[in-house]
mmCIF file of C-alpha atoms in Angstrom:
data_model
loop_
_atom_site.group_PDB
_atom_site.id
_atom_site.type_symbol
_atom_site.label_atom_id
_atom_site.label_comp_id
_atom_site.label_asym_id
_atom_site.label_seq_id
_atom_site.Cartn_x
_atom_site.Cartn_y
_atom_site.Cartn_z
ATOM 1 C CA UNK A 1 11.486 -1.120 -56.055
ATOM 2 C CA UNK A 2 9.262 -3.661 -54.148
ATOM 3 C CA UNK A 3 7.681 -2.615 -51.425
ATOM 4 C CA UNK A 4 8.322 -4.030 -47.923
ATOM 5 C CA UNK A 5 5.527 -6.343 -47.335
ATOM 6 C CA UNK A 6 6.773 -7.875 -50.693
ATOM 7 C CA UNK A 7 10.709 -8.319 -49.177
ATOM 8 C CA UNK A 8 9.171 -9.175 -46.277
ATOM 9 C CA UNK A 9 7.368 -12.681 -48.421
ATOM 10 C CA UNK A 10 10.986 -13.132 -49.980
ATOM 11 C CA UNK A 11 12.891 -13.351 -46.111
ATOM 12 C CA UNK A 12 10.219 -15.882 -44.765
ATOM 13 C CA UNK A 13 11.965 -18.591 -46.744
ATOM 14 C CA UNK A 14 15.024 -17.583 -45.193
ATOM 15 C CA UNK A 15 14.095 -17.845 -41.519
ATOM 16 C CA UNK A 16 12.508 -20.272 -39.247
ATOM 17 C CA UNK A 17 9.710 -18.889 -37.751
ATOM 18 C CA UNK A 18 9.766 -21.552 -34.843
ATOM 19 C CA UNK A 19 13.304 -21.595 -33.838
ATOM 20 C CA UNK A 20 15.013 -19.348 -30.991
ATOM 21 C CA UNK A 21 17.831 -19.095 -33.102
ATOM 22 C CA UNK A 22 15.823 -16.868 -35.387
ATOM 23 C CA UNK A 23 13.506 -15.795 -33.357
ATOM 24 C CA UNK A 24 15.184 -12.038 -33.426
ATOM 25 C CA UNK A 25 16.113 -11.599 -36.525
ATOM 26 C CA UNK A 26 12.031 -12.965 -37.596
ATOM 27 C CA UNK A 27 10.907 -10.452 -35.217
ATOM 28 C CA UNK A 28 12.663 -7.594 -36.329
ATOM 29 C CA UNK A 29 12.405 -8.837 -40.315
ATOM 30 C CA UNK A 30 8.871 -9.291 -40.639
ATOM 31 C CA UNK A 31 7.092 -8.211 -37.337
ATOM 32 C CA UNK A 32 8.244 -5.054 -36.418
ATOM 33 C CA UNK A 33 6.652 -1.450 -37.207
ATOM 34 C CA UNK A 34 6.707 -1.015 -41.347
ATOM 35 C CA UNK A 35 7.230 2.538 -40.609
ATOM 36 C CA UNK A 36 10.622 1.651 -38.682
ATOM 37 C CA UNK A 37 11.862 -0.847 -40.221
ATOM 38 C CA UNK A 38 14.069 -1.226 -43.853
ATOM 39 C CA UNK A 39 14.644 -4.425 -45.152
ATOM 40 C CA UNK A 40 17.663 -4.834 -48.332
ATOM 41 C CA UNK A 41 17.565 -8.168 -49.865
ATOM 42 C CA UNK A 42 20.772 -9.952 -51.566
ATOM 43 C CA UNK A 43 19.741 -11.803 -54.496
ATOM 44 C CA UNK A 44 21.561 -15.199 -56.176
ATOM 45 C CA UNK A 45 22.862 -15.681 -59.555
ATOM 46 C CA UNK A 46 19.199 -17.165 -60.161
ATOM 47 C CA UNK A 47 17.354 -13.930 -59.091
ATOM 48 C CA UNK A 48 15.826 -15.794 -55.598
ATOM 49 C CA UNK A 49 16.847 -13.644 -52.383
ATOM 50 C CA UNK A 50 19.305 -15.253 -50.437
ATOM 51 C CA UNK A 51 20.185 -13.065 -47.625
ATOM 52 C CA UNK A 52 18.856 -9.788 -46.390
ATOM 53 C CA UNK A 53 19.778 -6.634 -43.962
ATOM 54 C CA UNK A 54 17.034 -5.130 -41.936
ATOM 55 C CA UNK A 55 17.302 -1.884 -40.078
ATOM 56 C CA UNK A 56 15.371 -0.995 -37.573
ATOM 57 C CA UNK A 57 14.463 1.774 -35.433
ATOM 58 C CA UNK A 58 13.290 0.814 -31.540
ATOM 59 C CA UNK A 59 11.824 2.500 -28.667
ATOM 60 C CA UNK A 60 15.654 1.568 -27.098
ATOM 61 C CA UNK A 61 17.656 3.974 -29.238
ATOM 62 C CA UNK A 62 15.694 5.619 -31.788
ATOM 63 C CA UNK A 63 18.946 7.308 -32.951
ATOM 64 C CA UNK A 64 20.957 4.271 -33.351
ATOM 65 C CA UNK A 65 19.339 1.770 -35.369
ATOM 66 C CA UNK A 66 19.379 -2.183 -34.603
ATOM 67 C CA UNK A 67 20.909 -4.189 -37.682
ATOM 68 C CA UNK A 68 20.446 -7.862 -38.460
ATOM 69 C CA UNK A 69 21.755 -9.638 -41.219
ATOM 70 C CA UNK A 70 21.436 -13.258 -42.513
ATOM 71 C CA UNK A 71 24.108 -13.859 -45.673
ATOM 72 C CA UNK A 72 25.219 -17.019 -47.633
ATOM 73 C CA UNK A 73 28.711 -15.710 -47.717
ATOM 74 C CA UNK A 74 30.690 -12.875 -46.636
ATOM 75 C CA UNK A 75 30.670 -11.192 -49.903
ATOM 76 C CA UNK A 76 27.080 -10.914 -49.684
ATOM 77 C CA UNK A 77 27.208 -9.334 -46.114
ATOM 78 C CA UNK A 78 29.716 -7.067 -47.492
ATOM 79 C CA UNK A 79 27.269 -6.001 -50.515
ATOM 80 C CA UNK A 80 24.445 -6.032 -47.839
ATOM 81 C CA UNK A 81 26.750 -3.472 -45.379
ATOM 82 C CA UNK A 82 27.093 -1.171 -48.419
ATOM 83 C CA UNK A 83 23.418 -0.786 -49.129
ATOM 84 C CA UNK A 84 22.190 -1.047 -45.797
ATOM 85 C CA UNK A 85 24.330 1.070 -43.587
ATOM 86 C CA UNK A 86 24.945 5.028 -44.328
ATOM 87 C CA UNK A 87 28.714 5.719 -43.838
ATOM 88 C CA UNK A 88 29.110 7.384 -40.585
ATOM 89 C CA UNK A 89 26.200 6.597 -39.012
ATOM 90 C CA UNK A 90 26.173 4.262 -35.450
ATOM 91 C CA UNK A 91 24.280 1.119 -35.406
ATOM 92 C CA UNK A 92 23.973 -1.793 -32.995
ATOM 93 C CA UNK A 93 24.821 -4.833 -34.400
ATOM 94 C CA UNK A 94 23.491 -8.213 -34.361
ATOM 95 C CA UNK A 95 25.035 -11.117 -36.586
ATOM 96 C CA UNK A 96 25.276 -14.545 -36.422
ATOM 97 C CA UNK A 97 29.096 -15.490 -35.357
ATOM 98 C CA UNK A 98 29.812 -16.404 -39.378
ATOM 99 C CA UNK A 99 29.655 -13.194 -39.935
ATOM 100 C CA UNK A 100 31.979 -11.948 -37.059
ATOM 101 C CA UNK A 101 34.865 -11.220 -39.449
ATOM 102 C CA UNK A 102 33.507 -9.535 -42.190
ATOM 103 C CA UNK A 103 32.263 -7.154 -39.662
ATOM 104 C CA UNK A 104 35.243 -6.641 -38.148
ATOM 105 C CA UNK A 105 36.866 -6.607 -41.841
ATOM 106 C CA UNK A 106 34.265 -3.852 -43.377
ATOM 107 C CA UNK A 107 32.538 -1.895 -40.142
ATOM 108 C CA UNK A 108 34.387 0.078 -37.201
ATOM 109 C CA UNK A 109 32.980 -2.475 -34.489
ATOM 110 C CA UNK A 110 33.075 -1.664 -30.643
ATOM 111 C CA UNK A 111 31.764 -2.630 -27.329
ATOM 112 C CA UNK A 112 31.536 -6.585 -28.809
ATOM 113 C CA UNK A 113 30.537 -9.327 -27.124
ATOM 114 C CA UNK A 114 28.715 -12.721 -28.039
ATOM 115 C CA UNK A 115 25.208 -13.223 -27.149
ATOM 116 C CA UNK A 116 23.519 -17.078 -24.892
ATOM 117 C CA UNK A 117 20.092 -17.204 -26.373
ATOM 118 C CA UNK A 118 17.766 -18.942 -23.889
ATOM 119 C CA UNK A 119 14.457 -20.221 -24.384
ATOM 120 C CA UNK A 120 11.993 -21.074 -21.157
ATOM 121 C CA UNK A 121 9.929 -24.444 -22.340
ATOM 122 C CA UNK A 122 6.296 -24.851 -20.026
ATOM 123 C CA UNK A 123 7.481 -27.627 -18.589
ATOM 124 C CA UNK A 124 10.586 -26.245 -17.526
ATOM 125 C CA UNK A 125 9.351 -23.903 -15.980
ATOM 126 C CA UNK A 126 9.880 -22.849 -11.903
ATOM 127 C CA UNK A 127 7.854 -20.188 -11.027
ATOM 128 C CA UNK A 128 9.119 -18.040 -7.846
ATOM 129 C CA UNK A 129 6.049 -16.673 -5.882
ATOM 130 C CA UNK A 130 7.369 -13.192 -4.247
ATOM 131 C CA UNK A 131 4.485 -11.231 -2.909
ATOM 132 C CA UNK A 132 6.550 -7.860 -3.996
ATOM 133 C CA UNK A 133 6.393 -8.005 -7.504
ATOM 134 C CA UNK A 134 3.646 -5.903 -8.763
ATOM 135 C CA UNK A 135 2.592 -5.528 -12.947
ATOM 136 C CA UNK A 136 3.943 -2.164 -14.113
ATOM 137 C CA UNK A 137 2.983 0.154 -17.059
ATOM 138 C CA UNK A 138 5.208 -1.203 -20.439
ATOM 139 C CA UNK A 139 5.816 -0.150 -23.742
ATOM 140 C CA UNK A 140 2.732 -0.163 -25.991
ATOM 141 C CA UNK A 141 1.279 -2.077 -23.945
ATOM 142 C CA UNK A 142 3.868 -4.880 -23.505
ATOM 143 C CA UNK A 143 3.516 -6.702 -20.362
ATOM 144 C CA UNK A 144 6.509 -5.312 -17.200
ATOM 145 C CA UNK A 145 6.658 -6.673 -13.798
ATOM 146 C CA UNK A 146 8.413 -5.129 -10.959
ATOM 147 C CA UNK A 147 9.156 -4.366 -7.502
ATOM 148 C CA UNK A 148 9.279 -0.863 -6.035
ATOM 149 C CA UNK A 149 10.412 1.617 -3.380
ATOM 150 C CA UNK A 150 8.006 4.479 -2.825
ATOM 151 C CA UNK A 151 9.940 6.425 -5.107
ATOM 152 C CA UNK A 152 11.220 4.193 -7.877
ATOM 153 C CA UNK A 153 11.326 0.720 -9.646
ATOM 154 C CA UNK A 154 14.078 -1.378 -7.926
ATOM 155 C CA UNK A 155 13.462 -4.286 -10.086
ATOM 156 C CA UNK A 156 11.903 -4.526 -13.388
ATOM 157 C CA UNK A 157 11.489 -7.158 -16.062
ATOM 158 C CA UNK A 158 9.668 -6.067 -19.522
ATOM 159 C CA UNK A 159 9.123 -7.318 -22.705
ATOM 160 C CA UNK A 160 11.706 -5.890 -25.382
ATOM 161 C CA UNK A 161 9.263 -7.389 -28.891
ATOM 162 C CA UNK A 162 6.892 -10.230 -28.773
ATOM 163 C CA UNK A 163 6.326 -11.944 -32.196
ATOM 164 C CA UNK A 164 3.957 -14.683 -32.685
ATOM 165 C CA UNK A 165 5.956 -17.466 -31.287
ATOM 166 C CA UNK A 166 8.500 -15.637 -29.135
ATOM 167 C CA UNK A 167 9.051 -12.375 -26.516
ATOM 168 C CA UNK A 168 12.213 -11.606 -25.519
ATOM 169 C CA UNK A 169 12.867 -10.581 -21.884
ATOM 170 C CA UNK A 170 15.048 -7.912 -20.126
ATOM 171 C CA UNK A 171 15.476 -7.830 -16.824
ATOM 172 C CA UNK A 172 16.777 -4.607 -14.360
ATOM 173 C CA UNK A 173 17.594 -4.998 -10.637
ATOM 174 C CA UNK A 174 19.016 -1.603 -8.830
ATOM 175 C CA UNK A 175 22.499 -2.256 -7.656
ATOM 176 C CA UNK A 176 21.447 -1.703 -4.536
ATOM 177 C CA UNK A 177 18.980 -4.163 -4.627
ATOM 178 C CA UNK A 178 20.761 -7.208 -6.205
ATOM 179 C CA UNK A 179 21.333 -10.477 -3.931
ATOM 180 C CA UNK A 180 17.633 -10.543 -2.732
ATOM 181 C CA UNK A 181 16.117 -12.994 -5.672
ATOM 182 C CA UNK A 182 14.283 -9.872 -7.092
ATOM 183 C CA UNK A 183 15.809 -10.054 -10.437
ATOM 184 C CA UNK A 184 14.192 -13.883 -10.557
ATOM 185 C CA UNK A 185 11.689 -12.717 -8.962
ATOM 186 C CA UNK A 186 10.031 -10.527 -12.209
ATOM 187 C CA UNK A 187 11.579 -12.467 -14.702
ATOM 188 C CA UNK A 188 9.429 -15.627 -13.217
ATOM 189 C CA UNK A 189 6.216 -13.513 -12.920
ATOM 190 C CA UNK A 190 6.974 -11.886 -16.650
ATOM 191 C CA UNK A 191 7.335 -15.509 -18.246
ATOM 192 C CA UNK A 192 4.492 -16.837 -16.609
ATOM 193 C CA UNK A 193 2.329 -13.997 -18.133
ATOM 194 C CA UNK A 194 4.056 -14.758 -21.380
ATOM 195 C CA UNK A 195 3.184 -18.494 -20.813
ATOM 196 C CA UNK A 196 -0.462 -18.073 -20.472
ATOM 197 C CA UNK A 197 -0.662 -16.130 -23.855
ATOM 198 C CA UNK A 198 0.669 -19.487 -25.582
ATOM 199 C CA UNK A 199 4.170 -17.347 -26.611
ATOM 200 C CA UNK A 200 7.813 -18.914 -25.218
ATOM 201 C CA UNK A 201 9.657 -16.282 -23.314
ATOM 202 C CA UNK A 202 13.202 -15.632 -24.516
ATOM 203 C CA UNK A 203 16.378 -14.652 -22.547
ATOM 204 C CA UNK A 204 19.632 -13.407 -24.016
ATOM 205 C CA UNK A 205 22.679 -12.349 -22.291
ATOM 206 C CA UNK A 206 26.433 -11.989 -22.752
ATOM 207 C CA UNK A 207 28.076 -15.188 -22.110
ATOM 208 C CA UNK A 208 29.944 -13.895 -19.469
ATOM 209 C CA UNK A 209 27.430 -12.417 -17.635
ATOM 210 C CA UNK A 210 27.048 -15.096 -15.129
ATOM 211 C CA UNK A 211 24.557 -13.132 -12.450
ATOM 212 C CA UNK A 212 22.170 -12.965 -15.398
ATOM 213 C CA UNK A 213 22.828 -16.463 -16.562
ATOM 214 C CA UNK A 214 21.451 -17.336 -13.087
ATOM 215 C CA UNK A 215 18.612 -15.347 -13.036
ATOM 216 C CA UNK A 216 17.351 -17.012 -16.394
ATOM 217 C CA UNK A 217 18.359 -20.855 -15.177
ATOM 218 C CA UNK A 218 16.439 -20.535 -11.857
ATOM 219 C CA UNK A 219 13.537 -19.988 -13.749
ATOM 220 C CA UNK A 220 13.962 -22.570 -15.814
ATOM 221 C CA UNK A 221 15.395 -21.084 -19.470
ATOM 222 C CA UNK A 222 17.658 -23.426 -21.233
ATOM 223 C CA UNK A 223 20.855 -22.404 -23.277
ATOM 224 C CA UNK A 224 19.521 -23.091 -26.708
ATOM 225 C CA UNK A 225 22.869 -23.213 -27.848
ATOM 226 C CA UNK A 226 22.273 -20.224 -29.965
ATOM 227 C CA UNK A 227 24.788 -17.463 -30.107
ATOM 228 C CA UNK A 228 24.402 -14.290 -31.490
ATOM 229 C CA UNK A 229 27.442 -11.802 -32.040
ATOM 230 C CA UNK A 230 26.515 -8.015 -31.138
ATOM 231 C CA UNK A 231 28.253 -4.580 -31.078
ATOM 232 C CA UNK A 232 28.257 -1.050 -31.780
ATOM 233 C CA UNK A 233 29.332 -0.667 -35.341
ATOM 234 C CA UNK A 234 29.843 2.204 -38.276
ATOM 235 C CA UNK A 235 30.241 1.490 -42.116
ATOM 236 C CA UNK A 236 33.676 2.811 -43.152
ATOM 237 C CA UNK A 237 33.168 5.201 -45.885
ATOM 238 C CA UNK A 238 34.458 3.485 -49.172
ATOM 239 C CA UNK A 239 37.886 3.996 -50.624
#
């Protein structure tokens, strides 16, 4: 059984290390924590991988598992499904669209939506100057900006991974506390910090969310184009 830094070489091929489109499923393939991650490979007729399944345990859920897959063809998501996933078991989902219907077809799928990736380019960048937004404490260190009450965070952004050419942003505002600019407010101060470490910030919302499509454009993130389909998902167990 090969180890993982060994699947690991085999998925590089698969994967551009340099595009938003992959930056996630990089990140979470090769970059995050060995000891929380599994990586299954699908192999061709040849022997050469040529698709893989990673699972992945994250400070967000450590209970439900985040689940990427990249296949040539539905079959080989459906092979992928069966070694990756234990019947039963929830996972959060997060396919390219090709792979929609197989999902749908194999796994009990809820809560599904499809994912904008953006991507914030230097020069594209606006940066909003609010004197409220402090830096906060993050995740192993990760850099988090926000703006508080005496009692709590009203407004946070934080980074959710960073790879080597990519961190992805989330972004919080209390309800309370919406229609003031603060959710722009941290995502600009978050990005610029992400900026000045050489690294493009990332931005990806459901296409319908349309307050948080704002946020990221008045910053200056572009739609890549990108889409990514997600959802809460368990493997049926087989016939």
């Amino acid at each position: 059984m090969p180890d993982l830094a060994t699947k690991r070489a085999c998925v590089q091929t698969l994967l551009s290390a340099h595009s938003p489109a992959d930056a996630i499923a990089t990140y979470y393939a090769l970059h995050h924590d060995p000891a929380r991650t599994r990586l299954f490979l699908h192999h061709d007729a040849a022997g050469h991988a040529d698709g893989f399944l990673v699972r992945a345990q994250t400070g967000m859920d450590l209970f439900t598992p985040t689940v990427i897959a990249r296949a040539p063809s539905e079959q080989a998501a459906a092979t992928l499904f069966q070694s990756g996933l234990i019947a039963g078991r929830p996972y959060f989902l997060l396919l390219p669209p090709e792979l929609e219907a197989v999902a749908f077809r194999d796994l009990e799928v809820s809560a599904a939506e499809r994912l904008h990736v953006y991507c914030l380019e230097p020069k594209h960048f606006r940066p909003v100057i609010n004197a409220l937004v402090q830096p906060g404490a993050g995740q192993n260190g990760m850099p988090r900006f926000e703006i508080r009450s005496e009692q709590r965070a009203l407004s946070t952004a934080a980074v959710i991974w960073r790879s080597p050419h990519f961190a992805e942003i989330s972004v919080s505002t209390a309800p309370e506390a919406r229609g003031r600019g603060w959710g722009r407010s941290v995502v600009s101060a978050l990005a610029n910090e992400i900026l000045t470490k050489d690294v493009q910030p990332l931005y990806v919302t459901a296409g319908d969310n349309q307050a948080s499509i704002r946020v990221a454009e008045a910053v200056g993130f572009d739609d890549t184009g990108a889409r990514i389909f997600s959802g809460s998902a368990t493997r049926l167990p087989a016939n």
